[in-house]
Coordinates of C-alpha atoms and ligand atoms in Angstrom, one line a residue:
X12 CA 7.1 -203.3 73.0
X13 CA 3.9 -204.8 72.4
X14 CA 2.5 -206.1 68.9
X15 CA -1.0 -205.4 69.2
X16 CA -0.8 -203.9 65.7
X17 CA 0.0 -206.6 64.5
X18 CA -3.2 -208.0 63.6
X19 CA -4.2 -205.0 62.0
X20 CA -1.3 -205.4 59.5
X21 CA -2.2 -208.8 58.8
X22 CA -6.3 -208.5 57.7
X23 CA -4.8 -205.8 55.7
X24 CA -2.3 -208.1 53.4
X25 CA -3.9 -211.0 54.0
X26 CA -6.0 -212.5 50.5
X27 CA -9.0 -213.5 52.2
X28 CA -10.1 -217.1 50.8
X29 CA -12.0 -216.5 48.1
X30 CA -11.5 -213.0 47.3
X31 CA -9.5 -212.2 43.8
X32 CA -6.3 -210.8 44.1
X33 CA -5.8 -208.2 42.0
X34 CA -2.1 -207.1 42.4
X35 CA -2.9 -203.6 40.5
X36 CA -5.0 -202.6 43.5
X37 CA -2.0 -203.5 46.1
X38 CA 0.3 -200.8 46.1
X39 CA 3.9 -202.0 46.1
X40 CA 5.1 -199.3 48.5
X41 CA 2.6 -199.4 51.2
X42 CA 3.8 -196.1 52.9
X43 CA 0.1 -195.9 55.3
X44 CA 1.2 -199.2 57.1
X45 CA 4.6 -197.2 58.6
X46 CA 5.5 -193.9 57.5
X47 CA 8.8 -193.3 59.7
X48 CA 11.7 -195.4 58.8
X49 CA 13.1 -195.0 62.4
X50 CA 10.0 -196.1 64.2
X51 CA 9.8 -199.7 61.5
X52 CA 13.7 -200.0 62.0
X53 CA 13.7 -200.3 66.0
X54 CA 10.1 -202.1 65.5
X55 CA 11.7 -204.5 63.8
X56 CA 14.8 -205.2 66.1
X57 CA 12.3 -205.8 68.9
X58 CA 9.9 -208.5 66.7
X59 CA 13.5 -210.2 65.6
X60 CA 14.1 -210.4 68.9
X61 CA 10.4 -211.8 70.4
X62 CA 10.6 -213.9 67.4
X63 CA 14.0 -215.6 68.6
X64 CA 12.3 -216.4 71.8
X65 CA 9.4 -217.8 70.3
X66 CA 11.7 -220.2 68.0
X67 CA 13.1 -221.3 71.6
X68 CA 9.9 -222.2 73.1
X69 CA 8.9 -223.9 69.7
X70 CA 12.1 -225.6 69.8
X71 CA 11.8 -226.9 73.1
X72 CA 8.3 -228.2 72.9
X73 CA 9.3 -229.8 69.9
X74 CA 5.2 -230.7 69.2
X75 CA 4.7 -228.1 65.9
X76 CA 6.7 -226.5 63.4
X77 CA 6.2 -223.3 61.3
X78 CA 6.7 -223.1 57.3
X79 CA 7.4 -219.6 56.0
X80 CA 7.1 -219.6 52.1
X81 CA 8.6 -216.6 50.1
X82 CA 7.7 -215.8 46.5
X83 CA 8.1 -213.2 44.7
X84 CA 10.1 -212.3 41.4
X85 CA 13.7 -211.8 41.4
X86 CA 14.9 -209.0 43.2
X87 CA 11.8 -208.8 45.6
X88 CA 13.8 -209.6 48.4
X89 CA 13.7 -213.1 49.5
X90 CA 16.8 -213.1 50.7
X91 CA 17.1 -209.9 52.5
X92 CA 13.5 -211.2 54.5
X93 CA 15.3 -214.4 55.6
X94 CA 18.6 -212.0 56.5
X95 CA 16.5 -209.5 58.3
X96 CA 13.6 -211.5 60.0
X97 CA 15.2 -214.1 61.1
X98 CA 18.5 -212.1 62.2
X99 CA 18.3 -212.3 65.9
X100 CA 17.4 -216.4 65.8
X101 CA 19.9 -218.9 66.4
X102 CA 20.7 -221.3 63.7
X103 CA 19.8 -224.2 65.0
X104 CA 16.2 -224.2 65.2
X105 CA 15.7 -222.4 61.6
X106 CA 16.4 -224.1 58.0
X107 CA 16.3 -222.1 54.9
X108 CA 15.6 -224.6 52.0
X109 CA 15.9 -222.5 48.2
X110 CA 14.1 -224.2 45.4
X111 CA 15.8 -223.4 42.4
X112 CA 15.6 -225.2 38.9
X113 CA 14.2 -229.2 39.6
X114 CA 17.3 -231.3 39.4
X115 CA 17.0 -234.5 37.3
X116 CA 16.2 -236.5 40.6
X117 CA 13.2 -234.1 41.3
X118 CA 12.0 -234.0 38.2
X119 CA 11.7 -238.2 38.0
X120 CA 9.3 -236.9 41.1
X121 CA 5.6 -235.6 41.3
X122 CA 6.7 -231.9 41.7
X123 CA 5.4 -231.7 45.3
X124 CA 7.8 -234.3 46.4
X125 CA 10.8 -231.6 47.3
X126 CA 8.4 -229.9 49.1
X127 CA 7.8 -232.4 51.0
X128 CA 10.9 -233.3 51.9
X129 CA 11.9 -229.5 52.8
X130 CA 9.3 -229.6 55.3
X131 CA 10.2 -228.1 58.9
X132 CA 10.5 -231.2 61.7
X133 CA 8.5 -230.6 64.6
X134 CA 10.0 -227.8 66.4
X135 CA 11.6 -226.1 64.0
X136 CA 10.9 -223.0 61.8
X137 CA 11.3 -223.6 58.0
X138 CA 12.2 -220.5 55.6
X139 CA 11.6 -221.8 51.7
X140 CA 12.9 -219.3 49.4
X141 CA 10.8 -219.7 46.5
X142 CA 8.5 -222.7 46.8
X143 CA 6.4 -225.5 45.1
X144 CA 4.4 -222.6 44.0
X145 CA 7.6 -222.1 41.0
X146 CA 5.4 -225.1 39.5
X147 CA 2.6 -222.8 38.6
X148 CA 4.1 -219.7 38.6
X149 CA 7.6 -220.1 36.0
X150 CA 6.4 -223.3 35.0
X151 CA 3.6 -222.5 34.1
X152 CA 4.7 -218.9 32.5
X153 CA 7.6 -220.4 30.4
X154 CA 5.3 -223.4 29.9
X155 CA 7.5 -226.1 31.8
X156 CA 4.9 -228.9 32.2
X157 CA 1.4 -229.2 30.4
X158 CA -1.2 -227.0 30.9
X159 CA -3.7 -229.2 31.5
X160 CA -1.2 -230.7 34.1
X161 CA -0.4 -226.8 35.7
X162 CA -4.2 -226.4 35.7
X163 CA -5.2 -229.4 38.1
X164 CA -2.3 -228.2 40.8
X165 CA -4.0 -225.2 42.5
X166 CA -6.4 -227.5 44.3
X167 CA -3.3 -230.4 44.5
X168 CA -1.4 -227.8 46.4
X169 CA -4.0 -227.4 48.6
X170 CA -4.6 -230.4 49.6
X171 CA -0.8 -230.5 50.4
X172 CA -0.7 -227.7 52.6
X173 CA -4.2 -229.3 54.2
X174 CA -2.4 -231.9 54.9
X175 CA 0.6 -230.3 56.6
X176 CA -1.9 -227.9 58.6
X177 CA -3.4 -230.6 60.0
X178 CA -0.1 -232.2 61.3
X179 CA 1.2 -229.8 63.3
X180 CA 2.5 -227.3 60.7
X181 CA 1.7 -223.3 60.6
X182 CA 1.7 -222.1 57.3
X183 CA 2.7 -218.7 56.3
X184 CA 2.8 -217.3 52.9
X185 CA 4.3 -214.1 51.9
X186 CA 4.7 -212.3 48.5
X187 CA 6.6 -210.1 47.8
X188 CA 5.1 -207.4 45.6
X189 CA 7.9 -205.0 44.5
X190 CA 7.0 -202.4 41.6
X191 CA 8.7 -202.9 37.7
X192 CA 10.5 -199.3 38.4
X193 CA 12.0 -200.7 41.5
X194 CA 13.2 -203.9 40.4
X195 CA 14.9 -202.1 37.4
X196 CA 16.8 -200.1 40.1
X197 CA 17.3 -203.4 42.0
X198 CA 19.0 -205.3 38.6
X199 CA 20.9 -202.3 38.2
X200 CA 22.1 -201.8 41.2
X201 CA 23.4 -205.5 40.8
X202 CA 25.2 -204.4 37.7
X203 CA 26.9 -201.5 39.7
X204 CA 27.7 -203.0 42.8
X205 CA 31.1 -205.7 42.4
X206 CA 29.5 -207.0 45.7
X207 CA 25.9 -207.8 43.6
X208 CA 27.4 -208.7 40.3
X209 CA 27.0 -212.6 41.4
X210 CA 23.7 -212.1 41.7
X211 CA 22.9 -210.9 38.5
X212 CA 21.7 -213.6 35.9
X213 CA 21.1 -212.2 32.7
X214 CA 18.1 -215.0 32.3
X215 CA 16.5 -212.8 34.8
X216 CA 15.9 -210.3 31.8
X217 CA 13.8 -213.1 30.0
X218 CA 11.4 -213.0 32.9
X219 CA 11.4 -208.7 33.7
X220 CA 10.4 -209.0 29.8
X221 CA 7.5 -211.4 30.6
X222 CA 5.9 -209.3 33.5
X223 CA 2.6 -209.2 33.0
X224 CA 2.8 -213.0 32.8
X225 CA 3.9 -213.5 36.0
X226 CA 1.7 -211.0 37.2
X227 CA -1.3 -213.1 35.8
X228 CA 0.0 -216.3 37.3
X229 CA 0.9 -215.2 40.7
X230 CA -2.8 -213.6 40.8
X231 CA -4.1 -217.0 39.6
X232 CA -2.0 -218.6 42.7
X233 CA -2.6 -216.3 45.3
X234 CA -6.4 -216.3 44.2
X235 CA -6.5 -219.9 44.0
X236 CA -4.4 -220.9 46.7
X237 CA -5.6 -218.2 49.4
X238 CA -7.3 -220.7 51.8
X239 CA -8.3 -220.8 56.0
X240 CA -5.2 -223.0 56.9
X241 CA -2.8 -221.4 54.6
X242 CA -3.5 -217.5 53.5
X243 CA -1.2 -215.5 51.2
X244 CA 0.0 -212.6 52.3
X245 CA 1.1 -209.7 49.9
X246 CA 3.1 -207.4 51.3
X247 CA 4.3 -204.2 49.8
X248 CA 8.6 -204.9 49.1
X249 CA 9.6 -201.9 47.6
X250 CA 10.9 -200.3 50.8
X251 CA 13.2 -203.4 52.4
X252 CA 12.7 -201.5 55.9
X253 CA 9.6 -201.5 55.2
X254 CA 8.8 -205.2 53.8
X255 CA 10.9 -206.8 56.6
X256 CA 8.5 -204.8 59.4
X257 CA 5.2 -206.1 58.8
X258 CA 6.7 -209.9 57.9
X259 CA 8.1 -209.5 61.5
X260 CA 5.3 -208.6 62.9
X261 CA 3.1 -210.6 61.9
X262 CA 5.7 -214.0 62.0
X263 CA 5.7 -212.7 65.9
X264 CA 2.4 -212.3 66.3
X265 CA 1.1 -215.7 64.4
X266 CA 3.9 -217.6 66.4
X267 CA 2.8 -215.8 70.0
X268 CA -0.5 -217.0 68.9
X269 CA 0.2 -220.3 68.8
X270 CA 1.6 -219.9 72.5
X271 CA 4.6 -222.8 72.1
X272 CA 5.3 -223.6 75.9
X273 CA 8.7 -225.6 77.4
X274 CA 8.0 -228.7 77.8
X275 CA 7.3 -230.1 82.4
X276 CA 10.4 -231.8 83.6
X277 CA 9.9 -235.4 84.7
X278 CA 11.8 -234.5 88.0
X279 CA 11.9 -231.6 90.7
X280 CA 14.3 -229.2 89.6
X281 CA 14.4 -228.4 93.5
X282 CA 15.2 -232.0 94.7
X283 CA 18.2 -232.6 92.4
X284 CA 22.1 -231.7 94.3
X285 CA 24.5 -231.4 91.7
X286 CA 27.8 -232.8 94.0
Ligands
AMP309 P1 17.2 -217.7 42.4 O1 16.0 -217.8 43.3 O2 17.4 -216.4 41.9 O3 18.4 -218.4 42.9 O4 16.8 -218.6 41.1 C1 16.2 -219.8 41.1 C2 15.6 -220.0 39.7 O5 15.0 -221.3 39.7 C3 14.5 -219.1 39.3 O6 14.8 -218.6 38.0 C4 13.3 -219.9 39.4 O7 12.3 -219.5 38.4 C5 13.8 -221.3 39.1 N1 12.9 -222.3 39.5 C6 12.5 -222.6 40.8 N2 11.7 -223.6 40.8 C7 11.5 -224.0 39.5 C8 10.7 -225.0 38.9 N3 9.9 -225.9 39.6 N4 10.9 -225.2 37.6 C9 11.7 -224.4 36.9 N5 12.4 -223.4 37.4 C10 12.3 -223.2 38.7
MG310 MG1 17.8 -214.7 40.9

């Protein structure tokens, strides 16, 4: 199946540099981009699969590497991206790094230098679930560092992700935008399930109750933070079917793009007799 659509998918979620992104306007559910379940779901299983090739190629030419960055409140589904994306790929050539609360060694560090350190080698695909972007999103919400410090990191994460562009590493970043409604159903689903309970953290409560807050900082980041060598994307999460399509498609598309090739023996394949 080919992915031509996939470029019409991506201008459509993409924050263009410089454009304000107003999450209000970005409808959560996103039902014109696939209406039929069935047609997303097989969609899907192909991408996953292209994908896995892809992550071979990329693996063996071992030149570049691809960073996807998650965000996106709990219950978004940043988990169930990684599980449904990446499902076909062997685990070798993909690392899933979560950044959860800074631990005492991180936080002697400038907050970027975690980042840094979770960054895919060449060849291989990096997954971050949640992100240095935590530093001005619940930092900056539950007031974690000084403003005035928050305030100067938009352009310092910039500059980071410059940086990495220009060393061989793809940049993709996708939101998650999921609706208050749904992630009510979500934590209560977590409450109902024995399977889910683990997941549920009753701090999570503290930040459903400050909504709007995060809703203001992620459009400050996504505004801020939009830029040619590292665009957001939002993509509408309230339909997992649904969310884990179009990040296929357009993780397939972005890494046929960049064409990754296997590398030219230095011998002739032909001229060697294995006795
Ligand atoms: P989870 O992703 O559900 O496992 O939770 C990870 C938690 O770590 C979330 O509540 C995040 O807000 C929190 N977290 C991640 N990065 C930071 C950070 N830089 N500072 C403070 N909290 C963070
Ligand atoms: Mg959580």
């Amino acid at each position: 199946m080919a992915n031509d659509e996939w470029t019409h998918f991506d201008a459509a979620l993409r924050v263009a540099p410089g454009e304000k992104a107003r999450l209000s306007t970005r409808d959560p559910l996103g039902e014109a981009f696939a209406p039929d379940r069935a047609a997303a779901e097989a969609r899907l299983l192909k991408d996953a699969e292209a994908i896995d090739l892809l992550q071979d190629r990329l693996f063996a030419e071992g030149r570049r590497s691809v960073l996807i960055v998650l965000q996106g409140i709990d219950t978004s589904g940043k988990d169930g991206t990684v599980r449904g994306v990446f499902k076909a790929c062997g685990p070798l050539g993909v690392r899933v790094t979560p950044f959860g609360r800074p631990t005492e060694t991180e936080l002697a560090q400038d907050y970027l230098w975690r980042a840094h350190a979770a960054c895919p080698p060449k060849g291989m695909i990096g997954i971050w679930n949640r992100s240095h972007y935590e530093d001005v999103l619940v930092v900056k919400v539950r007031g974690l560092a000084p403003a005035e410090a928050v305030a100067l990191r938009y352009d310092q994460i910039n500059a980071f992700e410059k940086h990495l562009a220009e060393n061989g590493v793809t940049i993709l970043k996708f939101m998650l935008h999921i609706s208050k409604d749904e992630q009510k159903r979500r934590l209560q689903d977590r409450l109902d399930d024995p399977a889910k309970l683990w997941k549920f953290n009753p701090g999570d409560l503290e930040d459903r109750k400050s909504w709007s807050q995060f809703e203001a900082a992620y459009e400050e980041a996504l505004t801020r933070c939009s830029t040619p060598h590292a665009p957001w994307r939002v993509v509408p999460a309230d339909k997992k079917w649904r969310r884990n399509m179009l990040i296929a498609s357009i993780v397939r598309g972005v890494l046929e793009a960049m064409a990754p090739q296997y590398p030219k023996p230095s011998f002739d394949p032909r001229a060697i007799t294995i006795t």
